[in-house]
Coordinates of C-alpha atoms and ligand atoms in Angstrom, one line a residue:
X25 CA -13.5 -56.4 -7.8
X26 CA -14.3 -57.2 -4.2
X27 CA -16.2 -60.3 -3.2
X28 CA -19.1 -58.0 -2.3
X29 CA -19.5 -56.2 -5.7
X30 CA -21.6 -57.5 -8.6
X31 CA -19.7 -59.1 -11.4
X32 CA -19.2 -57.2 -14.7
X33 CA -18.8 -58.4 -18.3
X34 CA -17.4 -55.5 -20.4
X35 CA -17.9 -55.5 -24.1
X36 CA -16.0 -52.8 -26.0
X37 CA -15.5 -52.3 -29.7
X38 CA -16.2 -50.0 -32.6
X39 CA -19.7 -49.1 -33.8
X40 CA -21.4 -51.7 -35.9
X41 CA -19.4 -54.6 -34.4
X42 CA -22.7 -56.0 -33.1
X43 CA -22.1 -54.9 -29.5
X44 CA -25.5 -53.4 -29.0
X45 CA -27.4 -56.5 -30.0
X46 CA -25.1 -58.9 -28.3
X47 CA -25.0 -57.1 -25.0
X48 CA -28.8 -56.9 -24.9
X49 CA -29.0 -60.6 -25.5
X50 CA -26.3 -61.4 -23.0
X51 CA -28.0 -59.3 -20.3
X52 CA -31.3 -60.9 -20.9
X53 CA -29.9 -64.4 -20.9
X54 CA -28.0 -63.9 -17.7
X55 CA -30.8 -61.7 -16.1
X56 CA -28.2 -59.0 -15.5
X57 CA -28.4 -55.2 -15.8
X58 CA -27.2 -53.5 -19.0
X59 CA -25.2 -50.3 -19.3
X60 CA -25.3 -48.7 -22.8
X61 CA -22.6 -46.2 -22.2
X62 CA -22.7 -44.8 -25.7
X63 CA -26.3 -43.7 -24.9
X64 CA -24.9 -41.4 -22.2
X65 CA -22.5 -39.7 -24.7
X66 CA -25.3 -39.4 -27.2
X67 CA -27.6 -38.0 -24.5
X68 CA -25.0 -35.4 -23.5
X69 CA -24.7 -34.4 -27.1
X70 CA -28.4 -34.2 -27.6
X71 CA -29.0 -32.2 -24.4
X72 CA -26.2 -29.8 -25.4
X73 CA -27.7 -29.2 -28.8
X74 CA -31.2 -28.7 -27.3
X75 CA -29.8 -26.2 -24.8
X76 CA -27.9 -24.3 -27.5
X77 CA -24.6 -25.3 -25.9
X78 CA -21.7 -25.2 -28.4
X79 CA -19.9 -28.5 -28.8
X80 CA -16.7 -26.6 -28.3
X81 CA -17.6 -25.1 -24.9
X82 CA -16.0 -27.6 -22.6
X83 CA -17.2 -26.1 -19.3
X84 CA -20.8 -25.9 -20.4
X85 CA -20.6 -29.5 -21.8
X86 CA -19.4 -30.7 -18.4
X87 CA -22.3 -29.0 -16.8
X88 CA -24.7 -30.7 -19.2
X89 CA -23.1 -34.1 -18.7
X90 CA -23.1 -33.8 -14.9
X91 CA -26.8 -32.7 -14.7
X92 CA -28.3 -35.1 -17.3
X93 CA -31.8 -36.0 -16.1
X94 CA -32.0 -39.4 -17.7
X95 CA -33.9 -42.6 -17.1
X96 CA -33.7 -46.0 -18.9
X97 CA -37.2 -47.6 -18.8
X98 CA -37.4 -51.3 -19.5
X99 CA -39.8 -52.3 -22.3
X100 CA -41.5 -55.7 -23.1
X101 CA -39.4 -58.7 -24.1
X102 CA -36.5 -58.2 -26.4
X103 CA -36.8 -54.5 -27.1
X104 CA -34.1 -52.0 -26.1
X105 CA -35.0 -49.8 -23.0
X106 CA -36.8 -46.5 -23.6
X107 CA -34.5 -43.5 -23.1
X108 CA -36.1 -40.6 -21.3
X109 CA -34.4 -37.2 -21.1
X110 CA -36.0 -34.6 -18.9
X111 CA -39.3 -36.5 -19.0
X112 CA -39.3 -36.8 -22.8
X113 CA -38.8 -40.0 -24.8
X114 CA -35.7 -39.5 -26.9
X115 CA -35.1 -43.2 -27.8
X116 CA -35.2 -42.5 -31.5
X117 CA -33.6 -39.0 -31.3
X118 CA -30.3 -40.3 -29.9
X119 CA -29.9 -42.9 -32.6
X120 CA -29.5 -40.5 -35.6
X121 CA -26.2 -40.3 -37.4
X122 CA -25.9 -36.6 -36.5
X123 CA -26.3 -37.4 -32.8
X124 CA -23.7 -40.3 -33.1
X125 CA -21.3 -37.9 -34.7
X126 CA -21.8 -35.2 -32.1
X127 CA -21.4 -37.9 -29.3
X128 CA -18.1 -39.0 -30.9
X129 CA -16.9 -35.3 -30.9
X130 CA -17.7 -34.6 -27.3
X131 CA -16.3 -38.0 -26.2
X132 CA -12.8 -36.8 -27.0
X133 CA -13.0 -34.3 -24.0
X134 CA -11.5 -35.8 -20.9
X135 CA -13.6 -33.6 -18.5
X136 CA -16.8 -34.7 -20.1
X137 CA -15.7 -38.3 -19.7
X138 CA -14.9 -37.7 -16.1
X139 CA -18.4 -36.2 -15.5
X140 CA -20.0 -39.4 -16.8
X141 CA -17.7 -41.8 -15.0
X142 CA -19.5 -42.3 -11.7
X143 CA -22.9 -42.4 -13.4
X144 CA -21.6 -45.4 -15.4
X145 CA -20.2 -47.1 -12.3
X146 CA -23.5 -46.8 -10.5
X147 CA -24.9 -49.4 -12.9
X148 CA -22.8 -52.1 -11.2
X149 CA -25.6 -53.7 -9.3
X150 CA -26.4 -57.3 -8.3
X151 CA -26.8 -59.9 -9.8
X152 CA -24.4 -58.5 -12.4
X153 CA -23.8 -56.0 -15.2
X154 CA -23.1 -56.2 -18.9
X155 CA -21.4 -53.0 -19.9
X156 CA -21.3 -51.9 -23.6
X157 CA -18.9 -49.2 -24.8
X158 CA -15.4 -48.2 -25.8
X159 CA -13.6 -48.0 -22.5
X160 CA -15.6 -50.3 -20.2
X161 CA -12.7 -52.7 -19.7
X162 CA -9.9 -50.1 -19.9
X163 CA -11.2 -47.3 -17.7
X164 CA -14.7 -47.7 -16.2
X165 CA -14.5 -51.3 -14.9
X166 CA -10.8 -52.2 -15.0
X167 CA -11.4 -55.0 -12.5
X168 CA -14.1 -56.7 -14.4
X169 CA -13.5 -60.5 -14.4
X170 CA -14.6 -60.8 -18.1
X171 CA -13.5 -58.4 -20.8
X172 CA -14.5 -58.8 -24.4
X173 CA -13.4 -56.7 -27.4
X174 CA -15.8 -57.2 -30.2
X175 CA -14.7 -56.2 -33.7
X176 CA -15.6 -56.7 -37.3
X177 CA -14.2 -55.5 -40.6
X178 CA -15.1 -51.9 -41.6
X179 CA -16.7 -53.2 -44.8
X180 CA -19.0 -55.6 -42.8
X181 CA -19.9 -52.9 -40.2
X182 CA -20.8 -50.5 -43.1
X183 CA -22.9 -53.2 -44.7
X184 CA -24.8 -53.8 -41.4
X185 CA -25.4 -50.1 -40.8
X186 CA -26.4 -49.6 -44.4
X187 CA -29.1 -52.4 -44.1
X188 CA -30.4 -50.8 -40.9
X189 CA -30.7 -47.4 -42.5
X190 CA -32.3 -48.8 -45.6
X191 CA -34.9 -50.7 -43.4
X192 CA -35.6 -47.4 -41.6
X193 CA -36.3 -45.8 -45.0
X194 CA -33.1 -43.6 -45.0
X195 CA -31.6 -43.2 -48.5
X196 CA -27.8 -43.3 -48.3
X197 CA -25.0 -44.9 -50.3
X198 CA -22.9 -47.7 -48.9
X199 CA -19.7 -45.7 -49.7
X200 CA -21.0 -42.7 -47.6
X201 CA -21.7 -45.1 -44.7
X202 CA -18.2 -46.7 -45.0
X203 CA -16.6 -43.3 -45.0
X204 CA -18.5 -42.2 -41.9
X205 CA -17.5 -45.4 -40.1
X206 CA -13.8 -44.8 -41.0
X207 CA -13.9 -41.2 -39.7
X208 CA -15.6 -42.2 -36.5
X209 CA -13.2 -45.1 -35.9
X210 CA -10.2 -42.8 -36.5
X211 CA -11.5 -40.3 -34.0
X212 CA -12.4 -42.9 -31.4
X213 CA -9.1 -44.8 -31.7
X214 CA -6.7 -41.9 -31.9
X215 CA -8.1 -39.6 -29.2
X216 CA -5.8 -39.1 -26.1
X217 CA -8.7 -39.5 -23.6
X218 CA -9.6 -43.2 -23.2
X219 CA -9.0 -44.3 -26.8
X220 CA -10.8 -47.3 -28.2
X221 CA -8.5 -50.3 -27.7
X222 CA -8.8 -53.7 -26.2
X223 CA -7.8 -54.0 -22.5
X224 CA -4.6 -56.0 -22.0
X225 CA -6.7 -58.8 -20.5
X226 CA -9.5 -58.6 -23.0
X227 CA -10.6 -61.5 -25.2
X228 CA -10.9 -60.3 -28.8
X229 CA -13.8 -61.7 -30.8
X230 CA -14.0 -60.9 -34.6
X231 CA -17.7 -61.0 -35.6
X232 CA -17.0 -60.7 -39.4
X233 CA -19.0 -63.5 -41.1
X234 CA -20.6 -64.7 -37.8
X235 CA -24.3 -64.8 -37.0
X236 CA -25.5 -63.0 -33.9
X237 CA -26.1 -66.3 -32.2
X238 CA -22.5 -67.4 -32.9
X239 CA -21.3 -64.1 -31.4
X240 CA -23.5 -64.6 -28.4
X241 CA -22.2 -68.2 -27.9
X242 CA -18.6 -66.9 -28.1
X243 CA -19.3 -64.2 -25.5
X244 CA -20.9 -66.7 -23.2
X245 CA -17.9 -69.0 -23.6
X246 CA -15.5 -66.0 -22.9
X247 CA -17.5 -65.4 -19.7
X248 CA -17.2 -69.1 -18.8
X249 CA -20.9 -69.6 -18.9
X250 CA -21.5 -72.4 -21.3
Ligands
LIG323 O1 -21.7 -46.9 -29.2 P1 -22.3 -45.6 -29.7 O2 -22.3 -45.5 -31.2 O3 -23.7 -45.3 -29.2 O4 -21.4 -44.4 -29.1 C1 -21.5 -43.1 -29.6 C2 -20.2 -42.4 -29.4 O5 -19.9 -42.2 -28.0 C3 -19.0 -43.1 -30.0 O6 -18.6 -42.6 -31.3 C4 -17.8 -42.8 -29.0 C5 -18.5 -42.4 -27.8 N1 -18.4 -43.4 -26.7 C6 -17.2 -43.3 -25.9 O7 -16.3 -42.5 -26.2 N2 -17.1 -44.2 -24.8 C7 -18.0 -45.1 -24.6 N3 -17.8 -45.9 -23.5 C8 -19.2 -45.2 -25.3 C9 -19.3 -44.3 -26.4

């Protein structure tokens, strides 16, 4: 990182580790920008499905990724940004399990990842950026001064996801959620393109059994901001 570029805190880890919530809180607390890189993979998957592009058609997927017409619109206090794709609010559409699975499928394709790379780096603006994803510290912002790898047991992540789904009125069994988490972890960690793993210089935080406030405090400490 040059002395002229904005500082970055990268937070990588598997789904359900609490990254989404903690990165939003971190960005708010610091007054920094937030990059939800998973949303870009989800948006690419959603746009592909809506344009009848097969998730196996690499060239067409790259075109979809490169031409995404997306905007993240800030909302009042504490709420996640609205996600607008081609003028339409898709905030809820990109959060479905199906969209997450499709995102995980297309994320194994190196050329799709390349097509999204610069778009992610463009978020590095002053006064600073909190970047949430799988390869923020390893690939997208390798020079970030603070890298965090946030994890939690698969059981705990399944429990959190199960509670979220139940609150949203979705009927599903905890075993089904756990199985889906295992499949997604397996794919994200074992792909050859930017696999999910801590950067060599990342600080690993295990959020199993911690409250969100405790996780936030540990992240602030990791960033030297306590
Ligand atoms: O964090 P999420 O659940 O919104 O991410 C959806 C999928 O996108 C995830 O299964 C893997 C992929 N992803 C990725 O490969 N690299 C990132 N930096 C972020 C997400």
